[in-house]
């Protein structure tokens, strides 16, 4: 068994790693195979497997996986097992290949040495047998041969690949793209292997022969072929190749009519850039640039560096990484706006941590490589954007990086390709222009003339890039005079708009604010400039980057033109006309496709983004300003909606369009609300009918989206509240008015309101409530709202209670919950109720629920405070009420009815019913011990009530409240200590039942609640118990007399 | 049957506890986190060593005290799952431990976001006293190092917890019920 255990080892594990599912699966398949075949001879073996497979199709994979595992594990019999595998496979080994892909992409680094060797052997066999798909497998395998890594395992893999391709050159030549990949990879290996001369010589010979024979195939690589060839150009064979490339390019490939420039103009296909990162590096880098927040990136950089960049030979990997980032990692606009680490920061890190000069120069070259022959038609702005941003953003912290990059940029113009320096200069200038046109930067002046850069370099930049250093550049076509003003205006306007555009590049430092600069310059130097011209060009051509171009293409020509007008047209009137036209087009076309609507929705919401996102609510709220605020194209669409009759089916198209737009632009929802409210205000303040119809528009809007009205409304308001609180507050009264069924008394909406508003806004709302213009809840909803409000923030609760008091809610409604509120956990609510109560006149109805509150916890001062404050205000009135209540709760009942006589009121748990006498006494006792209103107890009624209560007490209770009863006036014949005996003497014959459950347990709990009596309690209980029955009779007597 | 012998399988589906939700005396939780720092091992007598490892997940970070062998396999950037973990205060810092029969499992590296700004192990001067009263309180590490107190009953210890016996762990921190 142990022998077999050894055998079955595919992957390495540290102590804290576990076998994963993939390996377990292989293991299972292998075991199935073993169990089927142990002890069989060759013939039986084959038959057994064939019959097993034919029985069940799912077993096919099991067996082929089992055999694959066997090949990887069993060195000796691999030959034979591979033969079985090919014989049994019915898919030409395709499933095996796909499993091997998984090995090479995900598991390579974990594979143990022996299985790894077997895997390589298997690939070689498959190449030899010309199995389909093995070319792809080789490409994946080649990715695992890392750049910048001369460890033995890596070198062994490279040597293996070299042998494989050399031995099977014929096979290789059948796959032109693989040839290009091999050339690309080996050019990199050659660069790394300067210390491994024998290997390097073989690599050079092989690569050169591939290049010379198959140069046309290699052209698909694109400009990075030249970059790698430059890096190895000192090797003699490559020097010769370079000569041919420079002077006789067509000898290499007849299609190379324009020589090196032709290659440099070809954008490198992503596949090659990707191929130089191992799958693991790629995963990490992609994660790093898509999920790690800027400011939290240090550790990831450290980990990545420790794993891949720490050796001296790994320096060359930096260029590969930079090329990968520049060419493959193209973040979406959303990501650009987020706080995820920007690409320039990653590249800046790779450059600043580079320690070798050669590698550093290569890294800079890699960063600028798409600049040298940039062509806006074929190249992507995202490929040149990182370099400019690295320079701009390094200015403050790493000015030397910026300086060295700028220096590099200046120098490559004459030195990169001296014979074609004009072409290179043109490429770089086009890049810079593109950067300005696409608004990566609004101006290069702050970068090119920055004082942090030393004078000499600045002079060189000035020389090289004069037209970018000098906003009022002198070149350009003269413009007719009457265009000047117009152009200046557009350019200014454009600068303003650009503030919005620029948000997409979140990394611009506030310190360098190029936009402002250029505005000033345009103002101060109103000469004839080229800038306005450029701006115009831009406007004609450039749609926003995040626009779904495909969607735009699906539109009919007419729609597309109008949609584009929405964006390009400067004049608002014209825009609105375009929108109207769009609306017309939609409603005229009865069977417009849903896809078309979807595309249109996406385009419109993208093109009108700036408009939708800007602040719409005017700062001064008068009719004119409000009317102006809905003068935008988006509102034109809303207007059309409201103008249709309700049963007109054509509006459904518009609703679907709106619903589409809402999926792209969630703001649409509350803007619709806003529009409806503004238009109803303006049209006819008093006409309720109009309002009714209009809220109907919103309802239908929700229906089209298949969302519940209340959910839709809530989420729209939530969003509105996040975007623009003042608009939110402005909308609240309208929403409460028009959607009263849903909103009034609704907890979620109420919470949204109180969580958002500030002091002045609550004031406004309360004013509206007091004027009767707004009602947010009715009194029946208050108890449940109050209960839910317990979880809210303190401020929110206070706002809520202010709203409650503004609403004139009957205090009794509020008090219905009073027993459930906890002094320590619900301070806001209790305080608010307390303050409300203070203003009320004490009545029996108010007193009852209050006294029903439990007597614990000890620090609970609620009841004490209410009674005391009333006492201070209303004097004996309170005493009378309390005593009245107390007396009513000390009922006189015949002895037979004792315990249950008075229903639930007798229990010590109060509930909504009147409080038990015991509880009242408990509260009184606490008031007494607090000493807040001593005179209260002297009131006549109180004295009487206490007497009655005392008489009705059990012994336990009497002990409990002894301090209270002590307050009975002197002329009373007993003292608490003697009352057990003496009361009976003076009074009574009739029985008054005990109140409360007088069993011992309950008494105990009450005792514990009362701090003052606690000392006596334990002793007392023992005393009381034996006497209880006897006692009761005597008490009964007392009570009777009081009648 | 393959590679190394593993303890009885731990259900991988046990719900994860976020680090921010870890409180004093929580027990038997599963935490998935990324290793941020591995501090040098502190050698105890009797061939035990303990490392304080700072780990984090998307919600917060916390100190994790790792005993013996597994600690030497942990590197910054490793993503681990800690099974049957518990947390208590150690020297006023909330600290995560592998519980009895618990286990550390490495499941990947690098590809996980974390939040370092919330540190659950920040010193809390109002921390409750260690559970079992004097003798086995939280100062034992320094005691053990300075005076060798506690070495007598230290026993060889596997990384999976100390099987409920009074190993060093009971010297270092209170045993869990």
mmCIF file of C-alpha atoms in Angstrom, chain A residues 1 4-5 8-10 13-19 23 27 31 280 283-284 287-288 291-292 296 299-300 303-304 307, chain B residues 1-4 6 10 34-37 69-70 73-74 76-77 83 103-106 109-114 116 159:
data_model
loop_
_atom_site.group_PDB
_atom_site.id
_atom_site.type_symbol
_atom_site.label_atom_id
_atom_site.label_comp_id
_atom_site.label_asym_id
_atom_site.label_seq_id
_atom_site.Cartn_x
_atom_site.Cartn_y
_atom_site.Cartn_z
ATOM 1 C CA UNK A 1 0.000 0.000 0.000
ATOM 2 C CA UNK A 4 1.276 2.607 -4.176
ATOM 3 C CA UNK A 5 0.958 5.734 -2.110
ATOM 4 C CA UNK A 8 0.128 8.116 -6.737
ATOM 5 C CA UNK A 9 1.738 11.403 -6.052
ATOM 6 C CA UNK A 10 1.079 14.097 -8.623
ATOM 7 C CA UNK A 13 1.844 19.866 -0.804
ATOM 8 C CA UNK A 14 3.100 21.639 2.204
ATOM 9 C CA UNK A 15 1.868 20.563 5.601
ATOM 10 C CA UNK A 16 -0.965 23.025 5.489
ATOM 11 C CA UNK A 17 -2.206 22.226 2.029
ATOM 12 C CA UNK A 18 -4.824 19.710 1.106
ATOM 13 C CA UNK A 19 -5.454 17.679 -1.911
ATOM 14 C CA UNK A 23 -6.375 15.610 -7.809
ATOM 15 C CA UNK A 27 -7.116 9.628 -7.969
ATOM 16 C CA UNK A 31 -8.355 3.650 -8.653
ATOM 17 C CA UNK A 280 -0.086 32.618 -12.376
ATOM 18 C CA UNK A 283 -3.974 35.998 -12.709
ATOM 19 C CA UNK A 284 -2.256 38.023 -10.047
ATOM 20 C CA UNK A 287 -6.486 40.805 -9.927
ATOM 21 C CA UNK A 288 -4.106 43.481 -8.749
ATOM 22 C CA UNK A 291 -9.614 44.681 -7.436
ATOM 23 C CA UNK A 292 -6.957 46.220 -5.239
ATOM 24 C CA UNK A 296 -3.942 49.386 -0.140
ATOM 25 C CA UNK A 299 1.517 44.512 0.322
ATOM 26 C CA UNK A 300 0.458 43.095 -3.021
ATOM 27 C CA UNK A 303 4.296 39.854 -2.552
ATOM 28 C CA UNK A 304 4.499 40.066 -6.301
ATOM 29 C CA UNK A 307 7.746 36.022 -5.879
ATOM 30 C CA UNK B 1 -3.707 7.440 0.442
ATOM 31 C CA UNK B 2 -1.936 10.210 -1.339
ATOM 32 C CA UNK B 3 0.710 12.595 -0.087
ATOM 33 C CA UNK B 4 0.285 13.333 3.582
ATOM 34 C CA UNK B 6 -4.962 14.354 6.750
ATOM 35 C CA UNK B 10 -13.639 19.170 7.794
ATOM 36 C CA UNK B 34 -4.952 36.291 3.824
ATOM 37 C CA UNK B 35 -1.661 36.345 5.690
ATOM 38 C CA UNK B 36 -0.201 39.841 5.958
ATOM 39 C CA UNK B 37 2.735 39.410 8.287
ATOM 40 C CA UNK B 69 5.010 23.365 12.332
ATOM 41 C CA UNK B 70 2.211 25.032 10.384
ATOM 42 C CA UNK B 73 4.716 27.115 6.156
ATOM 43 C CA UNK B 74 2.896 30.401 6.268
ATOM 44 C CA UNK B 76 2.709 36.719 3.559
ATOM 45 C CA UNK B 77 0.214 36.592 0.739
ATOM 46 C CA UNK B 83 -11.070 25.589 10.694
ATOM 47 C CA UNK B 103 -6.627 23.099 11.268
ATOM 48 C CA UNK B 104 -5.000 25.648 8.996
ATOM 49 C CA UNK B 105 -5.515 25.019 5.336
ATOM 50 C CA UNK B 106 -3.745 26.951 2.627
ATOM 51 C CA UNK B 109 -2.297 33.096 -2.518
ATOM 52 C CA UNK B 110 -2.481 36.751 -3.458
ATOM 53 C CA UNK B 111 -5.906 36.832 -5.042
ATOM 54 C CA UNK B 112 -7.998 38.213 -2.201
ATOM 55 C CA UNK B 113 -8.783 41.707 -1.047
ATOM 56 C CA UNK B 114 -8.469 42.623 2.570
ATOM 57 C CA UNK B 116 -6.309 46.339 7.204
ATOM 58 C CA UNK B 159 -0.454 21.361 14.817
#
